[in-house]
């Protein structure tokens, strides 16, 4: 009989990748995924510690799971509850003290041992299993090959993990550990495997992805630019993205990759956090606002249609009105197509948490809302500017409406197309295709489009004849 596994994923894309790998590891033990914790045999919360709110959510979710666990026990069965990810790594045994219902606690670097942990937890009810070390073995060597979800046309591919940058606000260097790059050959094998299963777009993942320095097939260290060139040659992979990058690690090779490789999408998440040199220094970002402007200029020279997104923190300790005004000035100068912005959140154990001059909560809220207003207007303008243009859209799935399909533009904008009735029969055949579409409307964060009449689906590496629409 299959056992039921429920995984809830919080936070970043790396956690999404990790949760998929956990499901794959557990499948041979008879675990099949279910959408709710109700009745599950194993519940895994794959958590995020980046900001206080994200971390606290875990405890409220545990509270919601408790009655389901009790109900299962009433029937004489067990529900194993596991806390994984970065909260597990940071808080370890404290979690079990605070929530004794938790049976397993394990960090991002040990989940390849999940089958053993589950066996242990199943044998010893009431004795929580803890595994939050940083093992010497390569986790990736022990993981099964990535299996894209059926019909998935996009996939994440972890190439690098951990961070050595130690920005003073950030927990990642502590929860994910030191920088580690997977060897090129392993990454290419995973990319080929994904392509063979119908994936056409990969997003190369890393906490600091452009610090990538993996071993190449020639025995030398390869940077991200070189890796991207090799991934672009994988048959069937037509779109490449990478995230999250650090301005300090944008080198010429990476800039050249943006210039030379059409498969590398002209859309880059390059967090700057603040526009004030004083704050950037206190954050230990190791660059100035002008350094960032220069990097963006070089990238745009190489790829003029490049659109940028960023992360911002407002209310970092000591941030004055003048500092904040510098952030507004930088945003105005650069012009972003999208962004994420946050109030500074004090994280235990990080240097910034011990700094004086913490900024008042009300001031943080005011700054956040004025920054977000500006960023949202930039994003709306960026989306509106696509109206009337033709963009290649990678179709991913059916839309909510009948005869509707949804895909993504090169700029990750969701694009909705309502097929005319005479083409509706070919709807599924569009999925996995990159098709030129004329944008007719920009509403909120979505675009609406028509398939460009002259636009035939572009050739596909896998099963070409079967998937071209009628
Ligand atoms: N407070 C607020 N935002 C933070 N981030 C990371 N740490 C903190 C913190 N302590 C934000 C940064 C980072 C993004 C992933 O989360 O902007 O780029
Ligand atoms: Fe955190 Fe990114 Fe700074 Fe690394 S580079 S410490 S992950 S914010």
Coordinates of C-alpha atoms and ligand atoms in Angstrom, one line a residue:
X1 CA 0.0 0.0 0.0
X2 CA 1.3 3.5 -0.8
X3 CA 2.0 5.7 2.2
X4 CA 1.0 9.4 2.0
X5 CA 3.6 12.1 2.0
X6 CA 2.8 15.8 2.4
X7 CA 5.5 18.4 1.9
X8 CA 5.0 22.1 2.5
X9 CA 7.7 24.3 1.0
X10 CA 8.5 27.8 2.3
X11 CA 10.8 30.4 1.0
X12 CA 13.2 30.3 -2.0
X13 CA 13.4 28.3 -5.2
X14 CA 16.2 26.2 -3.7
X15 CA 13.7 24.9 -1.2
X16 CA 11.4 24.0 -4.1
X17 CA 14.2 22.0 -5.7
X18 CA 15.1 20.3 -2.4
X19 CA 11.4 19.4 -1.7
X20 CA 11.2 17.7 -5.2
X21 CA 14.4 15.7 -4.4
X22 CA 12.9 14.6 -1.0
X23 CA 9.8 13.3 -2.8
X24 CA 12.0 11.4 -5.2
X25 CA 14.1 9.9 -2.4
X26 CA 11.0 8.7 -0.6
X27 CA 9.1 7.4 -3.6
X28 CA 11.0 4.0 -3.6
X29 CA 9.9 3.6 0.0
X30 CA 6.3 3.7 -1.1
X31 CA 5.5 7.3 -0.4
X32 CA 3.2 9.1 -2.8
X33 CA 2.5 12.9 -2.6
X34 CA -0.7 14.3 -1.2
X35 CA -1.9 17.9 -1.1
X36 CA -2.9 18.0 2.5
X37 CA -1.5 17.0 5.9
X38 CA -4.8 15.3 6.7
X39 CA -4.3 11.5 6.9
X40 CA -0.6 11.8 5.8
X41 CA 1.9 9.2 7.1
X42 CA 4.7 11.7 6.8
X43 CA 4.6 15.5 6.8
X44 CA 7.6 17.5 6.0
X45 CA 7.8 21.3 6.5
X46 CA 10.7 22.5 4.4
X47 CA 11.2 25.8 6.1
X48 CA 12.8 29.2 5.5
X49 CA 14.7 31.3 8.1
X50 CA 15.4 34.4 6.1
X51 CA 13.0 36.7 7.9
X52 CA 11.3 36.4 11.3
X53 CA 7.8 36.1 9.7
X54 CA 8.8 33.2 7.6
X55 CA 10.4 31.4 10.5
X56 CA 7.4 31.9 12.8
X57 CA 5.0 30.5 10.2
X58 CA 6.4 27.1 10.9
X59 CA 5.2 27.1 14.4
X60 CA 1.7 28.2 13.5
X61 CA 1.6 25.5 10.8
X62 CA 2.7 22.9 13.3
X63 CA -0.3 23.9 15.5
X64 CA -2.6 23.3 12.5
X65 CA -1.1 19.9 11.9
X66 CA -1.4 18.7 15.5
X67 CA -5.1 17.7 15.3
X68 CA -4.5 15.7 12.2
X69 CA -1.6 13.8 13.9
X70 CA -3.9 13.2 17.0
X71 CA -6.7 11.9 14.7
X72 CA -4.3 9.5 13.0
X73 CA -3.1 8.2 16.4
X74 CA -6.7 7.7 17.5
X75 CA -6.9 5.2 14.6
X76 CA -3.9 3.4 15.9
X77 CA -1.6 4.8 13.1
X78 CA 1.3 7.2 13.1
X79 CA 2.0 10.5 11.4
X80 CA 5.7 11.4 11.4
X81 CA 6.2 15.1 11.4
X82 CA 9.5 16.5 10.2
X83 CA 10.9 20.1 10.2
X84 CA 13.4 20.4 7.4
X85 CA 15.3 23.3 5.8
X86 CA 16.8 26.4 7.2
X87 CA 14.7 26.8 10.4
X88 CA 15.7 23.3 11.3
X89 CA 19.3 24.1 10.6
X90 CA 19.2 27.3 12.7
X91 CA 17.1 26.2 15.6
X92 CA 17.8 22.4 15.8
X93 CA 16.8 20.8 19.1
X94 CA 14.9 24.0 20.2
X95 CA 12.2 23.0 17.7
X96 CA 11.5 19.8 19.6
X97 CA 11.4 21.6 22.9
X98 CA 9.0 24.2 21.6
X99 CA 6.9 21.6 19.6
X100 CA 7.3 18.1 21.1
X101 CA 5.0 16.7 18.3
X102 CA 7.9 17.0 15.9
X103 CA 9.6 13.6 15.2
X104 CA 12.4 14.7 12.9
X105 CA 14.6 17.7 12.4
X106 CA 17.0 17.9 9.6
X107 CA 18.8 20.6 7.7
X108 CA 19.4 21.4 4.0
X109 CA 22.7 19.5 3.9
X110 CA 21.5 16.1 5.3
X111 CA 18.2 15.4 3.5
X112 CA 19.9 12.7 1.4
X113 CA 19.8 10.6 4.6
X114 CA 16.1 10.9 4.7
X115 CA 15.3 7.2 4.2
X116 CA 17.4 6.2 7.2
X117 CA 15.9 9.0 9.3
X118 CA 12.4 8.0 8.5
X119 CA 13.2 4.4 9.4
X120 CA 14.6 5.5 12.7
X121 CA 11.7 7.8 13.5
X122 CA 9.2 5.0 12.6
X123 CA 11.0 2.6 15.0
X124 CA 11.3 5.0 17.9
X125 CA 8.2 7.0 18.6
X126 CA 8.8 9.8 21.1
X127 CA 12.5 9.9 20.4
X128 CA 13.0 12.7 17.9
X129 CA 15.6 12.2 15.2
X130 CA 18.0 15.1 14.7
X131 CA 20.4 15.6 11.8
X132 CA 21.6 19.1 11.2
X133 CA 25.3 18.6 10.6
X134 CA 27.3 19.7 7.6
X135 CA 28.5 16.3 6.3
X136 CA 31.7 15.9 4.4
X137 CA 30.1 13.7 1.7
X138 CA 28.5 15.3 -1.3
X139 CA 24.8 15.3 -0.8
X140 CA 24.3 15.5 -4.6
X141 CA 26.1 12.2 -5.1
X142 CA 23.5 10.5 -2.9
X143 CA 20.4 12.0 -4.5
X144 CA 18.5 10.3 -7.3
X145 CA 18.4 12.0 -10.7
X146 CA 16.0 14.9 -10.9
X147 CA 12.6 13.8 -12.3
X148 CA 10.6 16.7 -13.7
X149 CA 6.9 16.6 -12.9
X150 CA 4.9 15.0 -15.7
X151 CA 4.4 17.5 -18.4
X152 CA 6.8 20.1 -16.8
X153 CA 8.4 22.3 -19.4
X154 CA 10.5 24.3 -16.9
X155 CA 12.7 23.0 -14.1
X156 CA 15.1 24.2 -11.5
X157 CA 18.7 22.8 -11.4
X158 CA 20.9 23.5 -8.4
X159 CA 24.4 24.2 -9.5
X160 CA 25.8 25.9 -6.4
X161 CA 24.9 26.0 -2.7
X162 CA 25.8 28.0 0.3
X163 CA 27.4 31.4 0.6
X164 CA 30.7 32.9 1.8
X165 CA 29.6 36.5 1.4
X166 CA 28.4 37.1 5.0
X167 CA 26.1 40.0 4.4
X168 CA 25.6 41.3 7.9
X169 CA 21.8 40.9 7.8
X170 CA 21.7 37.4 6.4
X171 CA 21.3 33.9 7.9
X172 CA 22.2 32.0 4.7
X173 CA 25.9 31.5 5.3
X174 CA 25.0 29.9 8.7
X175 CA 22.0 27.8 7.5
X176 CA 23.2 26.6 4.1
X177 CA 26.9 26.6 5.0
X178 CA 30.0 27.4 2.9
X179 CA 29.9 27.8 -0.9
X180 CA 29.9 24.6 -2.8
X181 CA 29.8 24.1 -6.6
X182 CA 28.7 20.9 -8.3
X183 CA 31.0 19.6 -11.1
X184 CA 30.0 20.6 -14.6
X185 CA 29.6 17.0 -15.8
X186 CA 26.9 16.3 -13.2
X187 CA 25.0 19.5 -14.0
X188 CA 25.1 18.7 -17.7
X189 CA 23.9 15.2 -17.1
X190 CA 21.0 16.5 -15.1
X191 CA 20.2 19.1 -17.8
X192 CA 20.2 16.3 -20.5
X193 CA 17.9 14.2 -18.4
X194 CA 15.5 17.1 -17.9
X195 CA 15.5 17.9 -21.6
X196 CA 14.9 14.2 -22.5
X197 CA 11.8 14.5 -20.3
X198 CA 10.4 17.5 -22.2
X199 CA 11.9 20.3 -20.1
X200 CA 12.8 23.3 -22.3
X201 CA 13.8 25.9 -19.8
X202 CA 16.1 25.5 -16.8
X203 CA 16.8 27.9 -14.1
X204 CA 20.3 27.4 -12.6
X205 CA 20.0 27.8 -8.9
X206 CA 22.4 28.8 -6.2
X207 CA 22.3 31.0 -3.1
X208 CA 25.1 32.9 -4.8
X209 CA 24.9 31.4 -8.2
X210 CA 27.5 33.5 -10.0
X211 CA 30.1 32.5 -7.4
X212 CA 29.9 29.2 -9.2
X213 CA 33.3 27.7 -9.7
X214 CA 32.8 24.0 -10.4
X215 CA 35.2 21.5 -11.8
X216 CA 35.0 21.4 -15.6
X217 CA 35.5 18.3 -17.8
X218 CA 39.0 19.6 -18.5
X219 CA 39.9 19.4 -14.8
X220 CA 39.9 23.2 -14.5
X221 CA 37.5 25.5 -12.6
X222 CA 34.7 26.8 -14.7
X223 CA 32.8 30.0 -13.9
X224 CA 29.0 30.5 -14.4
X225 CA 29.4 32.1 -17.9
X226 CA 31.2 29.0 -19.2
X227 CA 28.7 26.7 -17.5
X228 CA 25.8 28.5 -19.2
X229 CA 27.5 28.1 -22.6
X230 CA 27.7 24.4 -22.0
X231 CA 24.1 24.1 -20.8
X232 CA 23.0 26.1 -23.9
X233 CA 24.4 23.3 -26.1
X234 CA 22.3 20.6 -24.4
X235 CA 19.8 19.5 -27.1
X236 CA 16.3 20.6 -26.2
X237 CA 17.2 23.3 -23.6
X238 CA 16.1 26.5 -25.3
X239 CA 15.9 28.8 -22.3
X240 CA 18.3 29.4 -19.5
X241 CA 18.0 31.6 -16.4
X242 CA 20.0 31.8 -13.2
X243 CA 19.3 33.1 -9.8
X244 CA 20.4 34.6 -7.3
X245 CA 23.4 36.5 -8.2
X246 CA 25.7 38.9 -6.4
X247 CA 27.0 42.1 -8.1
X248 CA 30.5 41.4 -6.9
X249 CA 30.6 38.1 -8.8
X250 CA 29.5 39.4 -12.2
X251 CA 32.6 38.8 -14.3
X252 CA 33.4 39.5 -17.9
X253 CA 32.7 35.9 -18.9
X254 CA 29.2 36.1 -17.5
X255 CA 28.6 39.5 -19.3
X256 CA 29.8 37.9 -22.5
X257 CA 27.4 35.0 -22.0
X258 CA 24.6 37.6 -22.0
X259 CA 26.0 39.0 -25.2
X260 CA 26.5 35.7 -27.0
X261 CA 23.9 33.2 -25.9
X262 CA 20.4 33.7 -27.2
X263 CA 19.1 31.0 -24.9
X264 CA 20.1 33.0 -21.9
X265 CA 17.0 35.0 -21.2
X266 CA 17.4 38.8 -21.0
X267 CA 16.1 39.0 -17.5
X268 CA 18.4 39.1 -14.5
X269 CA 17.8 39.2 -10.8
X270 CA 20.7 41.2 -9.4
X271 CA 19.9 42.2 -5.8
X272 CA 21.4 45.5 -4.7
X273 CA 19.6 45.8 -1.3
X274 CA 20.3 49.5 -0.8
X275 CA 21.4 52.6 -2.8
X276 CA 23.4 54.1 0.0
X277 CA 27.1 53.5 0.2
X278 CA 27.1 53.8 3.9
X279 CA 24.4 51.2 4.3
X280 CA 26.0 48.9 1.7
X281 CA 29.2 49.0 3.7
X282 CA 27.4 48.3 6.9
X283 CA 25.7 45.4 5.1
X284 CA 29.1 44.1 4.0
X285 CA 28.0 44.0 0.4
X286 CA 31.5 44.8 -0.7
X287 CA 30.4 47.2 -3.5
X288 CA 29.1 50.8 -3.8
X289 CA 26.0 52.0 -5.5
X290 CA 28.1 53.3 -8.4
X291 CA 29.8 49.9 -8.8
X292 CA 26.4 48.5 -9.2
X293 CA 25.4 51.2 -11.8
X294 CA 28.6 50.4 -13.8
X295 CA 27.9 46.6 -13.8
X296 CA 24.4 47.2 -15.0
X297 CA 25.7 49.5 -17.8
X298 CA 28.1 46.8 -18.9
X299 CA 25.4 44.2 -18.9
X300 CA 23.1 46.4 -20.9
X301 CA 25.8 47.2 -23.4
X302 CA 26.2 43.5 -23.9
X303 CA 22.5 42.8 -24.0
X304 CA 20.4 45.9 -24.7
X305 CA 17.1 44.3 -24.1
X306 CA 18.1 43.1 -20.6
X307 CA 15.5 43.7 -17.9
X308 CA 16.5 43.7 -14.2
X309 CA 15.0 42.8 -11.0
X310 CA 16.3 43.2 -7.5
X311 CA 15.8 42.7 -3.8
X312 CA 15.8 45.6 -1.4
X313 CA 15.9 46.0 2.4
X314 CA 14.6 49.1 4.0
X315 CA 15.3 50.1 7.6
X316 CA 18.6 48.4 8.0
X317 CA 20.2 49.5 11.3
X318 CA 21.4 53.1 11.0
X319 CA 19.6 53.8 7.7
X320 CA 18.7 57.5 7.7
X321 CA 16.2 59.4 5.5
X322 CA 19.2 60.5 3.3
X323 CA 20.3 56.8 2.9
X324 CA 16.8 55.9 1.9
X325 CA 16.7 58.7 -0.6
X326 CA 19.8 57.2 -2.2
X327 CA 17.9 53.9 -2.6
X328 CA 15.1 55.8 -4.3
X329 CA 17.6 57.5 -6.5
X330 CA 19.2 54.2 -7.5
X331 CA 15.9 52.6 -8.3
X332 CA 15.0 55.7 -10.4
X333 CA 18.3 55.5 -12.3
X334 CA 18.2 51.8 -13.0
X335 CA 14.5 51.2 -13.7
X336 CA 13.4 47.7 -12.6
X337 CA 11.0 45.3 -14.3
X338 CA 10.2 43.7 -11.0
X339 CA 11.5 43.4 -7.5
X340 CA 11.1 42.1 -4.0
X341 CA 11.4 44.5 -1.1
X342 CA 11.4 43.8 2.6
X343 CA 11.6 45.6 6.0
X344 CA 14.8 44.7 7.7
X345 CA 14.2 41.8 10.0
X346 CA 16.6 41.1 12.9
X347 CA 18.0 37.6 12.7
X348 CA 19.6 36.0 15.7
X349 CA 23.3 35.3 15.4
X350 CA 23.8 37.8 12.5
X351 CA 26.1 40.8 13.0
X352 CA 23.4 43.4 12.1
X353 CA 21.1 42.1 14.9
X354 CA 23.7 43.3 17.4
X355 CA 24.1 46.7 15.8
X356 CA 22.8 49.8 17.5
X357 CA 20.4 52.3 15.8
X358 CA 17.7 49.8 14.9
X359 CA 15.1 51.6 12.9
X360 CA 11.7 52.3 14.2
X361 CA 8.9 49.9 12.9
X362 CA 6.8 52.8 11.7
X363 CA 9.6 54.3 9.7
X364 CA 10.3 51.0 8.1
X365 CA 6.7 50.6 7.1
X366 CA 6.6 54.1 5.6
X367 CA 9.9 53.6 3.6
X368 CA 8.7 50.2 2.4
X369 CA 5.4 51.6 1.1
X370 CA 7.0 54.5 -0.7
X371 CA 9.7 52.2 -2.2
X372 CA 7.1 49.7 -3.3
X373 CA 5.0 52.3 -4.9
X374 CA 7.9 53.4 -7.1
X375 CA 8.9 49.8 -7.9
X376 CA 5.3 48.8 -8.7
X377 CA 4.9 51.8 -11.1
X378 CA 8.2 50.8 -12.8
X379 CA 6.9 47.2 -13.2
X380 CA 3.5 48.4 -14.5
X381 CA 5.3 50.6 -17.0
X382 CA 7.6 47.8 -18.1
X383 CA 4.6 45.5 -18.6
X384 CA 2.6 48.2 -20.4
X385 CA 5.5 48.8 -22.8
X386 CA 5.2 45.2 -24.1
X387 CA 1.7 46.0 -25.5
X388 CA 1.8 45.7 -29.3
X389 CA 5.2 43.9 -29.4
X390 CA 5.8 40.3 -30.4
X391 CA 7.4 38.1 -27.7
X392 CA 8.3 34.5 -27.8
X393 CA 6.2 32.7 -25.3
X394 CA 7.0 29.3 -23.8
X395 CA 3.6 27.7 -23.1
X396 CA 3.5 25.8 -19.8
X397 CA -0.1 24.8 -19.1
X398 CA -3.8 25.3 -19.7
X399 CA -5.3 28.5 -18.4
X400 CA -8.4 28.9 -16.2
X401 CA -10.7 29.6 -19.1
X402 CA -11.7 27.1 -21.7
X403 CA -9.5 27.3 -24.8
X404 CA -6.9 29.3 -22.8
X405 CA -3.2 28.5 -22.5
X406 CA -0.6 30.2 -20.3
X407 CA 3.1 30.6 -20.8
X408 CA 5.9 32.9 -20.0
X409 CA 7.6 35.7 -21.9
X410 CA 11.5 36.0 -21.8
X411 CA 10.8 38.4 -18.9
X412 CA 8.9 35.8 -16.8
X413 CA 5.6 37.6 -17.4
X414 CA 2.7 35.2 -17.4
X415 CA 1.1 35.4 -20.9
X416 CA -2.5 34.3 -21.5
X417 CA -3.7 33.3 -24.9
X418 CA -7.3 32.5 -25.7
X419 CA -7.2 30.2 -28.8
X420 CA -9.9 30.8 -31.4
X421 CA -12.5 27.9 -31.4
X422 CA -11.1 26.4 -34.6
X423 CA -7.7 26.0 -33.0
X424 CA -8.9 24.8 -29.6
X425 CA -8.4 21.2 -30.4
X426 CA -4.6 21.8 -30.7
X427 CA -4.4 23.4 -27.2
X428 CA -2.3 20.8 -25.5
X429 CA 0.0 20.6 -28.5
X430 CA 1.1 24.1 -27.7
X431 CA 2.3 23.2 -24.3
X432 CA 6.1 22.9 -24.4
X433 CA 6.3 25.1 -27.5
X434 CA 7.9 28.5 -27.9
X435 CA 5.6 30.6 -30.0
X436 CA 5.7 34.2 -31.1
X437 CA 2.8 36.1 -29.6
X438 CA 1.5 39.6 -30.1
X439 CA 0.8 41.2 -26.8
X440 CA -2.7 42.8 -26.8
X441 CA -3.1 43.8 -23.2
X442 CA -1.1 44.2 -20.0
X443 CA -3.3 43.9 -16.8
X444 CA -1.7 43.8 -13.4
X445 CA 1.2 41.3 -13.6
X446 CA -0.3 39.4 -16.5
X447 CA -0.1 39.9 -20.2
X448 CA -2.8 38.8 -22.8
X449 CA -1.8 37.9 -26.3
X450 CA -2.7 36.4 -29.6
X451 CA -0.6 33.9 -31.5
X452 CA 1.2 35.8 -34.2
X453 CA -0.3 34.6 -37.5
X454 CA 3.0 34.2 -39.2
X455 CA 4.4 32.6 -36.0
X456 CA 4.7 28.9 -36.3
X457 CA 5.7 27.0 -33.2
X458 CA 9.5 26.9 -33.1
X459 CA 11.1 23.6 -33.7
X460 CA 11.3 21.3 -30.7
X461 CA 14.0 18.8 -30.0
X462 CA 11.8 16.2 -28.5
X463 CA 9.1 14.5 -30.7
X464 CA 8.8 17.3 -33.2
X465 CA 6.0 15.9 -35.3
X466 CA 3.7 14.8 -32.5
X467 CA 3.6 18.2 -30.8
X468 CA 3.1 20.7 -33.6
X469 CA -0.4 22.0 -33.5
X470 CA -2.9 21.4 -36.3
Ligands
LIG1 N1 15.7 41.1 6.8 C1 15.1 41.5 5.6 N2 15.3 41.0 4.4 C2 16.3 40.1 4.3 N3 16.8 39.4 3.3 C3 17.7 38.6 3.7 N4 17.9 38.7 5.0 C4 17.0 39.6 5.4 C5 16.7 40.2 6.7 N5 17.4 39.9 7.8 C6 16.3 39.6 1.9 C7 17.4 40.1 1.0 C8 17.7 38.9 0.2 C9 16.4 38.3 0.1 C10 16.4 36.8 -0.3 O1 15.9 38.4 1.4 O2 16.9 41.2 0.2 O3 18.3 39.3 -1.1
LIG2 FE1 22.8 36.2 2.1 FE2 22.9 36.6 -0.5 FE3 24.5 38.0 1.2 FE4 25.0 35.4 0.7 S1 25.1 37.1 -0.8 S2 25.0 36.5 2.7 S3 22.9 34.6 0.5 S4 22.2 38.1 1.0

